[in-house]
Amino acid sequence: MTTPTKDPTEKTAKTSRPDVKRITADFSPEAYEVLERVAKNLDTTKADALRRALGLLDFVLTERKEGWKVVLEKDDRRREIVTL
């Protein structure tokens, strides 16, 4: 009896790195469109765009907790981000 060989192109839910966690998420059509646009603007994958966005949000929330403000500047104009 022969053992079936595994197709190397077959996708599985398991990853080769045990420290990586996999999630499934539902997006509204609008949110998915934003995710696609962000990934395209960053020239990266949707997964990487989500990781980067999460890292940025974590940084901003941590800094705001320490009393820092989030400010956008353009030429001589400034806008403070009050809520996230």
XYZ file of C-alpha atoms in Angstrom, residues 18-60:
43
model
C 3.951 27.994 15.414
C 4.042 31.502 16.930
C 1.762 32.908 14.193
C -1.939 33.150 15.007
C -4.542 32.985 12.246
C -7.862 34.825 12.432
C -10.975 35.103 10.328
C -12.827 38.409 10.146
C -15.969 39.695 8.472
C -15.775 43.092 6.752
C -18.513 45.303 5.419
C -18.089 46.054 1.710
C -16.957 49.581 2.614
C -14.363 48.404 5.136
C -13.044 45.807 2.698
C -12.710 48.486 0.022
C -10.694 50.617 2.450
C -8.469 47.638 3.265
C -7.854 46.972 -0.417
C -7.076 50.650 -1.059
C -4.654 50.851 1.880
C -2.879 47.652 0.820
C -2.571 48.947 -2.742
C -1.271 52.355 -1.560
C 1.338 50.604 0.582
C 2.111 48.102 -2.185
C 1.610 45.220 0.215
C -0.821 42.480 1.116
C -4.093 43.028 2.942
C -2.725 41.016 5.880
C 0.368 43.228 6.091
C -1.765 46.369 5.796
C -3.842 45.158 8.768
C -0.705 44.418 10.800
C 0.698 47.882 10.063
C -2.612 49.588 10.890
C -2.844 47.689 14.165
C 0.714 48.663 15.070
C 0.016 52.313 14.309
C -3.205 52.299 16.336
C -1.428 50.654 19.273
C 1.328 53.282 19.130
C -1.135 56.193 18.960
